[in-house]
mmCIF file of C-alpha atoms in Angstrom:
data_model
loop_
_atom_site.group_PDB
_atom_site.id
_atom_site.type_symbol
_atom_site.label_atom_id
_atom_site.label_comp_id
_atom_site.label_asym_id
_atom_site.label_seq_id
_atom_site.Cartn_x
_atom_site.Cartn_y
_atom_site.Cartn_z
ATOM 1 C CA MET A 1 -8.602 8.180 -26.674
ATOM 2 C CA SER A 2 -5.227 9.845 -26.230
ATOM 3 C CA LEU A 3 -4.881 12.604 -23.642
ATOM 4 C CA HIS A 4 -2.424 15.367 -24.394
ATOM 5 C CA LEU A 5 -0.946 16.268 -21.022
ATOM 6 C CA PRO A 6 1.030 19.510 -20.869
ATOM 7 C CA PRO A 7 4.774 19.880 -20.290
ATOM 8 C CA TYR A 8 5.679 20.095 -16.638
ATOM 9 C CA GLN A 9 8.208 21.388 -14.174
ATOM 10 C CA PRO A 10 9.512 18.632 -11.876
ATOM 11 C CA LEU A 11 8.320 18.762 -8.285
ATOM 12 C CA PRO A 12 11.031 19.885 -5.860
ATOM 13 C CA PRO A 13 11.856 17.102 -3.391
ATOM 14 C CA PRO A 14 11.868 17.808 0.342
ATOM 15 C CA GLY A 15 15.325 18.831 1.489
ATOM 16 C CA PRO A 16 17.091 16.869 4.239
ATOM 17 C CA LYS A 17 16.212 19.644 6.687
ATOM 18 C CA ALA A 18 12.886 20.656 5.202
ATOM 19 C CA ASP A 19 10.452 22.312 7.571
ATOM 20 C CA LEU A 20 7.448 20.008 7.649
ATOM 21 C CA LEU A 21 3.987 21.387 8.244
ATOM 22 C CA SER A 22 1.394 19.426 10.188
ATOM 23 C CA VAL A 23 -1.830 19.751 8.185
ATOM 24 C CA ALA A 24 -5.392 18.482 8.498
ATOM 25 C CA ILE A 25 -6.092 16.272 5.486
ATOM 26 C CA ALA A 26 -9.640 17.644 5.319
ATOM 27 C CA ASP A 27 -8.208 21.129 4.643
ATOM 28 C CA LEU A 28 -6.175 20.105 1.584
ATOM 29 C CA ARG A 29 -7.382 20.910 -1.919
ATOM 30 C CA PRO A 30 -6.709 18.373 -4.698
ATOM 31 C CA THR A 31 -4.885 19.239 -7.907
ATOM 32 C CA GLN A 32 -6.417 16.341 -9.845
ATOM 33 C CA MET A 33 -9.912 15.189 -10.731
ATOM 34 C CA CYS A 34 -9.649 11.491 -9.973
ATOM 35 C CA VAL A 35 -7.819 8.602 -8.345
ATOM 36 C CA GLY A 36 -7.540 4.883 -8.953
ATOM 37 C CA LEU A 37 -9.741 3.309 -6.310
ATOM 38 C CA ALA A 38 -7.779 0.050 -6.417
ATOM 39 C CA GLU A 39 -4.785 1.897 -4.977
ATOM 40 C CA VAL A 40 -6.956 3.786 -2.478
ATOM 41 C CA ARG A 41 -8.332 0.522 -1.098
ATOM 42 C CA SER A 42 -4.825 -0.947 -0.884
ATOM 43 C CA ARG A 43 -3.610 2.114 1.047
ATOM 44 C CA GLN A 44 -6.564 1.768 3.411
ATOM 45 C CA GLN A 45 -5.662 -1.821 4.136
ATOM 46 C CA ASP A 46 -2.104 -0.791 4.984
ATOM 47 C CA PHE A 47 -3.282 2.004 7.294
ATOM 48 C CA SER A 48 -5.749 -0.273 9.062
ATOM 49 C CA GLU A 49 -2.908 -2.620 10.026
ATOM 50 C CA GLU A 50 -0.686 0.111 11.524
ATOM 51 C CA THR A 51 -0.570 1.580 14.990
ATOM 52 C CA ALA A 52 -1.044 5.341 15.354
ATOM 53 C CA GLU A 53 2.697 5.737 15.961
ATOM 54 C CA GLN A 54 3.598 3.705 12.875
ATOM 55 C CA ARG A 55 1.160 5.743 10.800
ATOM 56 C CA LEU A 56 2.638 9.079 11.859
ATOM 57 C CA ARG A 57 6.171 7.856 11.224
ATOM 58 C CA TYR A 58 5.153 6.722 7.748
ATOM 59 C CA LEU A 59 3.418 10.018 6.939
ATOM 60 C CA ARG A 60 6.410 12.013 8.134
ATOM 61 C CA GLY A 61 8.597 10.035 5.733
ATOM 62 C CA LYS A 62 6.184 10.713 2.832
ATOM 63 C CA PRO A 63 5.462 14.439 3.156
ATOM 64 C CA VAL A 64 2.949 16.035 0.814
ATOM 65 C CA PRO A 65 4.216 18.687 -1.634
ATOM 66 C CA LEU A 66 2.050 21.713 -0.876
ATOM 67 C CA VAL A 67 1.191 25.014 -2.540
ATOM 68 C CA ARG A 68 -0.015 27.826 -0.303
ATOM 69 C CA GLY A 69 -2.213 30.732 -1.376
ATOM 70 C CA ALA A 70 -3.998 33.601 0.312
ATOM 71 C CA GLY A 71 -5.729 32.817 3.589
ATOM 72 C CA ASP A 72 -3.459 29.785 4.088
ATOM 73 C CA ALA A 73 -5.316 27.846 1.371
ATOM 74 C CA LEU A 74 -3.344 24.658 0.682
ATOM 75 C CA TRP A 75 -3.255 22.550 -2.478
ATOM 76 C CA MET A 76 -1.624 19.119 -2.536
ATOM 77 C CA VAL A 77 0.365 18.228 -5.653
ATOM 78 C CA ASP A 78 0.846 14.531 -4.788
ATOM 79 C CA ARG A 79 -0.164 11.837 -2.262
ATOM 80 C CA HIS A 80 -3.848 11.970 -3.219
ATOM 81 C CA HIS A 81 -4.317 8.197 -3.023
ATOM 82 C CA ARG A 82 -2.860 7.551 0.397
ATOM 83 C CA LEU A 83 -4.578 10.566 1.949
ATOM 84 C CA ARG A 84 -7.946 9.768 0.316
ATOM 85 C CA GLY A 85 -7.655 6.314 1.820
ATOM 86 C CA LEU A 86 -6.742 7.673 5.242
ATOM 87 C CA ILE A 87 -9.434 10.351 5.470
ATOM 88 C CA GLU A 88 -12.097 7.741 4.721
ATOM 89 C CA LEU A 89 -10.863 5.802 7.756
ATOM 90 C CA ASP A 90 -10.301 8.847 9.965
ATOM 91 C CA PRO A 91 -11.967 12.124 8.888
ATOM 92 C CA GLY A 92 -9.876 14.087 11.409
ATOM 93 C CA ALA A 93 -6.514 12.651 10.335
ATOM 94 C CA MET A 94 -3.422 14.817 10.055
ATOM 95 C CA ALA A 95 -0.491 14.534 7.623
ATOM 96 C CA TYR A 96 2.838 16.244 7.011
ATOM 97 C CA GLY A 97 3.724 18.440 4.075
ATOM 98 C CA TYR A 98 6.377 20.772 2.703
ATOM 99 C CA LEU A 99 5.957 23.878 0.578
ATOM 100 C CA VAL A 100 6.932 23.670 -3.088
ATOM 101 C CA LEU A 101 5.315 27.029 -3.927
ATOM 102 C CA ASP A 102 4.292 29.844 -1.588
ATOM 103 C CA ARG A 103 1.934 32.537 -2.868
ATOM 104 C CA PRO A 104 0.454 33.947 0.375
ATOM 105 C CA SER A 105 -1.102 36.989 -1.290
ATOM 106 C CA GLU A 106 -2.575 35.229 -4.341
ATOM 107 C CA PRO A 107 -6.291 34.302 -4.575
ATOM 108 C CA PRO A 108 -7.294 30.778 -5.638
ATOM 109 C CA GLN A 109 -7.743 31.539 -9.347
ATOM 110 C CA ALA A 110 -4.278 33.082 -9.624
ATOM 111 C CA VAL A 111 -2.710 30.121 -7.820
ATOM 112 C CA LEU A 112 -4.486 27.636 -10.078
ATOM 113 C CA THR A 113 -3.361 29.542 -13.170
ATOM 114 C CA GLU A 114 0.254 29.259 -12.062
ATOM 115 C CA LEU A 115 -0.120 25.587 -11.217
ATOM 116 C CA GLN A 116 -1.595 24.944 -14.648
ATOM 117 C CA ALA A 117 1.360 26.723 -16.281
ATOM 118 C CA ARG A 118 3.746 24.489 -14.319
ATOM 119 C CA GLY A 119 1.903 21.306 -15.329
ATOM 120 C CA TRP A 120 0.875 20.686 -11.730
ATOM 121 C CA LEU A 121 -2.835 20.159 -12.413
ATOM 122 C CA TYR A 122 -4.482 17.050 -13.848
ATOM 123 C CA LEU A 123 -7.697 18.296 -15.407
ATOM 124 C CA TYR A 124 -9.180 15.115 -16.876
ATOM 125 C CA ASP A 125 -12.066 13.269 -15.247
ATOM 126 C CA GLY A 126 -12.330 9.579 -14.449
ATOM 127 C CA ARG A 127 -13.374 8.762 -18.027
ATOM 128 C CA GLY A 128 -10.475 10.670 -19.583
ATOM 129 C CA HIS A 129 -12.566 13.660 -20.656
ATOM 130 C CA GLY A 130 -10.928 17.072 -20.562
ATOM 131 C CA PRO A 131 -9.047 19.155 -20.017
ATOM 132 C CA LEU A 132 -11.661 20.790 -17.806
ATOM 133 C CA ALA A 133 -11.370 24.212 -16.214
ATOM 134 C CA PRO A 134 -9.276 24.405 -13.025
ATOM 135 C CA THR A 135 -12.398 25.649 -11.229
ATOM 136 C CA ALA A 136 -13.904 22.168 -11.755
ATOM 137 C CA LEU A 137 -11.398 20.619 -9.341
ATOM 138 C CA PRO A 138 -13.089 19.206 -6.232
ATOM 139 C CA GLN A 139 -12.624 21.113 -2.999
ATOM 140 C CA GLY A 140 -11.685 17.998 -1.035
ATOM 141 C CA LEU A 141 -10.396 14.470 -1.490
ATOM 142 C CA GLU A 142 -13.831 12.905 -1.093
ATOM 143 C CA GLY A 143 -14.879 14.527 -4.385
ATOM 144 C CA LEU A 144 -12.306 12.676 -6.504
ATOM 145 C CA GLN A 145 -13.720 10.345 -9.168
ATOM 146 C CA ASP A 146 -12.497 6.830 -9.910
ATOM 147 C CA ASP A 147 -10.286 6.299 -12.971
ATOM 148 C CA PRO A 148 -9.810 2.573 -13.681
ATOM 149 C CA TYR A 149 -6.798 3.276 -15.916
ATOM 150 C CA ARG A 150 -5.045 4.890 -12.964
ATOM 151 C CA SER A 151 -5.820 1.737 -10.960
ATOM 152 C CA LEU A 152 -4.382 -0.378 -13.766
ATOM 153 C CA VAL A 153 -1.121 1.595 -13.845
ATOM 154 C CA TRP A 154 -0.820 1.306 -10.041
ATOM 155 C CA ARG A 155 -1.086 -2.479 -10.348
ATOM 156 C CA LEU A 156 1.526 -2.565 -13.133
ATOM 157 C CA LYS A 157 3.915 -0.442 -11.050
ATOM 158 C CA LYS A 158 3.362 -2.735 -8.077
ATOM 159 C CA GLU A 159 4.312 -5.692 -10.270
ATOM 160 C CA GLY A 160 7.535 -3.927 -11.315
ATOM 161 C CA MET A 161 6.480 -3.328 -14.896
ATOM 162 C CA ILE A 162 6.957 0.461 -14.629
ATOM 163 C CA ASP A 163 9.618 2.284 -12.637
ATOM 164 C CA PRO A 164 8.538 5.042 -10.242
ATOM 165 C CA ALA A 165 9.223 8.672 -11.131
ATOM 166 C CA PRO A 166 8.209 10.528 -7.957
ATOM 167 C CA LEU A 167 9.170 14.020 -9.121
ATOM 168 C CA ILE A 168 7.142 13.882 -12.344
ATOM 169 C CA PRO A 169 3.678 15.265 -11.575
ATOM 170 C CA PHE A 170 0.912 12.794 -12.380
ATOM 171 C CA HIS A 171 3.393 10.252 -13.708
ATOM 172 C CA GLU A 172 0.903 7.383 -13.437
ATOM 173 C CA PHE A 173 -1.804 9.384 -15.202
ATOM 174 C CA ARG A 174 0.600 9.920 -18.099
ATOM 175 C CA TRP A 175 0.892 6.155 -18.429
ATOM 176 C CA GLY A 176 -2.871 5.834 -18.048
ATOM 177 C CA ALA A 177 -3.405 8.370 -20.831
ATOM 178 C CA TRP A 178 -1.179 6.320 -23.113
ATOM 179 C CA LEU A 179 -2.970 3.060 -22.264
ATOM 180 C CA ARG A 180 -6.307 4.736 -23.010
ATOM 181 C CA SER A 181 -5.200 5.044 -26.630
ATOM 182 C CA ARG A 182 -4.620 1.279 -26.867
ATOM 183 C CA PRO A 183 -7.251 -1.468 -27.190
ATOM 184 C CA LEU A 184 -7.904 -3.228 -23.876
ATOM 185 C CA PRO A 185 -10.718 -5.546 -22.764
ATOM 186 C CA PRO A 186 -13.349 -3.960 -20.494
ATOM 187 C CA PHE A 187 -12.212 -3.740 -16.855
ATOM 188 C CA SER A 188 -12.830 -1.754 -13.689
ATOM 189 C CA SER A 189 -10.912 -0.683 -10.607
ATOM 190 C CA ALA A 190 -12.676 -3.480 -8.727
ATOM 191 C CA ASN A 191 -11.731 -6.044 -11.383
ATOM 192 C CA LEU A 192 -8.464 -5.315 -13.213
ATOM 193 C CA ALA A 193 -7.881 -8.933 -14.236
ATOM 194 C CA PRO A 194 -9.422 -8.793 -17.745
ATOM 195 C CA ALA A 195 -6.959 -6.094 -18.874
ATOM 196 C CA LEU A 196 -3.794 -7.179 -17.091
ATOM 197 C CA ALA A 197 -2.260 -9.542 -19.659
ATOM 198 C CA ALA A 198 -2.672 -7.085 -22.532
ATOM 199 C CA ALA A 199 -1.551 -4.126 -20.413
ATOM 200 C CA ARG A 200 1.613 -5.924 -19.288
ATOM 201 C CA SER A 201 2.552 -6.532 -22.901
ATOM 202 C CA LEU A 202 1.789 -2.956 -23.913
ATOM 203 C CA VAL A 203 3.838 -1.237 -21.196
ATOM 204 C CA ARG A 204 6.879 -3.379 -22.030
ATOM 205 C CA SER A 205 6.624 -2.697 -25.771
ATOM 206 C CA ARG A 206 8.870 -0.320 -27.702
ATOM 207 C CA ALA A 207 5.815 1.825 -28.392
ATOM 208 C CA ALA A 208 5.910 2.896 -24.716
ATOM 209 C CA SER A 209 9.641 3.605 -24.629
ATOM 210 C CA HIS A 210 9.159 7.395 -24.674
ATOM 211 C CA LEU A 211 7.433 7.339 -21.294
ATOM 212 C CA ALA A 212 9.407 7.918 -18.095
ATOM 213 C CA GLY A 213 9.669 4.710 -16.114
ATOM 214 C CA TRP A 214 9.708 2.407 -19.164
ATOM 215 C CA LYS A 215 11.613 -0.795 -18.460
ATOM 216 C CA GLY A 216 11.179 -2.757 -21.640
#
């Protein structure tokens, strides 16, 4: 299966003097259907080993790109994995974010339409089916499905096989979509080992050279 993800506008980075908003993670709306649970569990382990002060300092250094609509509705366009991991540990947790798009008079459907035009929505489910309608997005992080291919790409990035590209929306899902079109042994987010050897070879091959973050 090969997913055809749309063109995108890069995400604006936070400026050196960006005004950061303190936001309740439970109030944030996802812009994707799924996460890789292997990464979520790794993020949880990291959070569980930090003090409250260390956690806040970390979150301030990794602000969430936010889109605001009418009634102060907030969508997050990145950081889904770390915040999904954190809210499972602490349902009342707060994070920091910065606005990449402000549409204070626009209702949810209009905001989602603009996000879709910018390539800032990932509308495929955990099995790669889609694109689904933007209205199918979960209302909160707890509703995100598991996508084992997203877990696999996280592991490959962690091993240095793929370079990060933080301003490309859903960069890892783009790699996951490509890997879905290649033959891999059965695997899961809880057990990536069966697919790792083949996946390492694939992401270093010339066939993947068109993807951002390719290292060869």
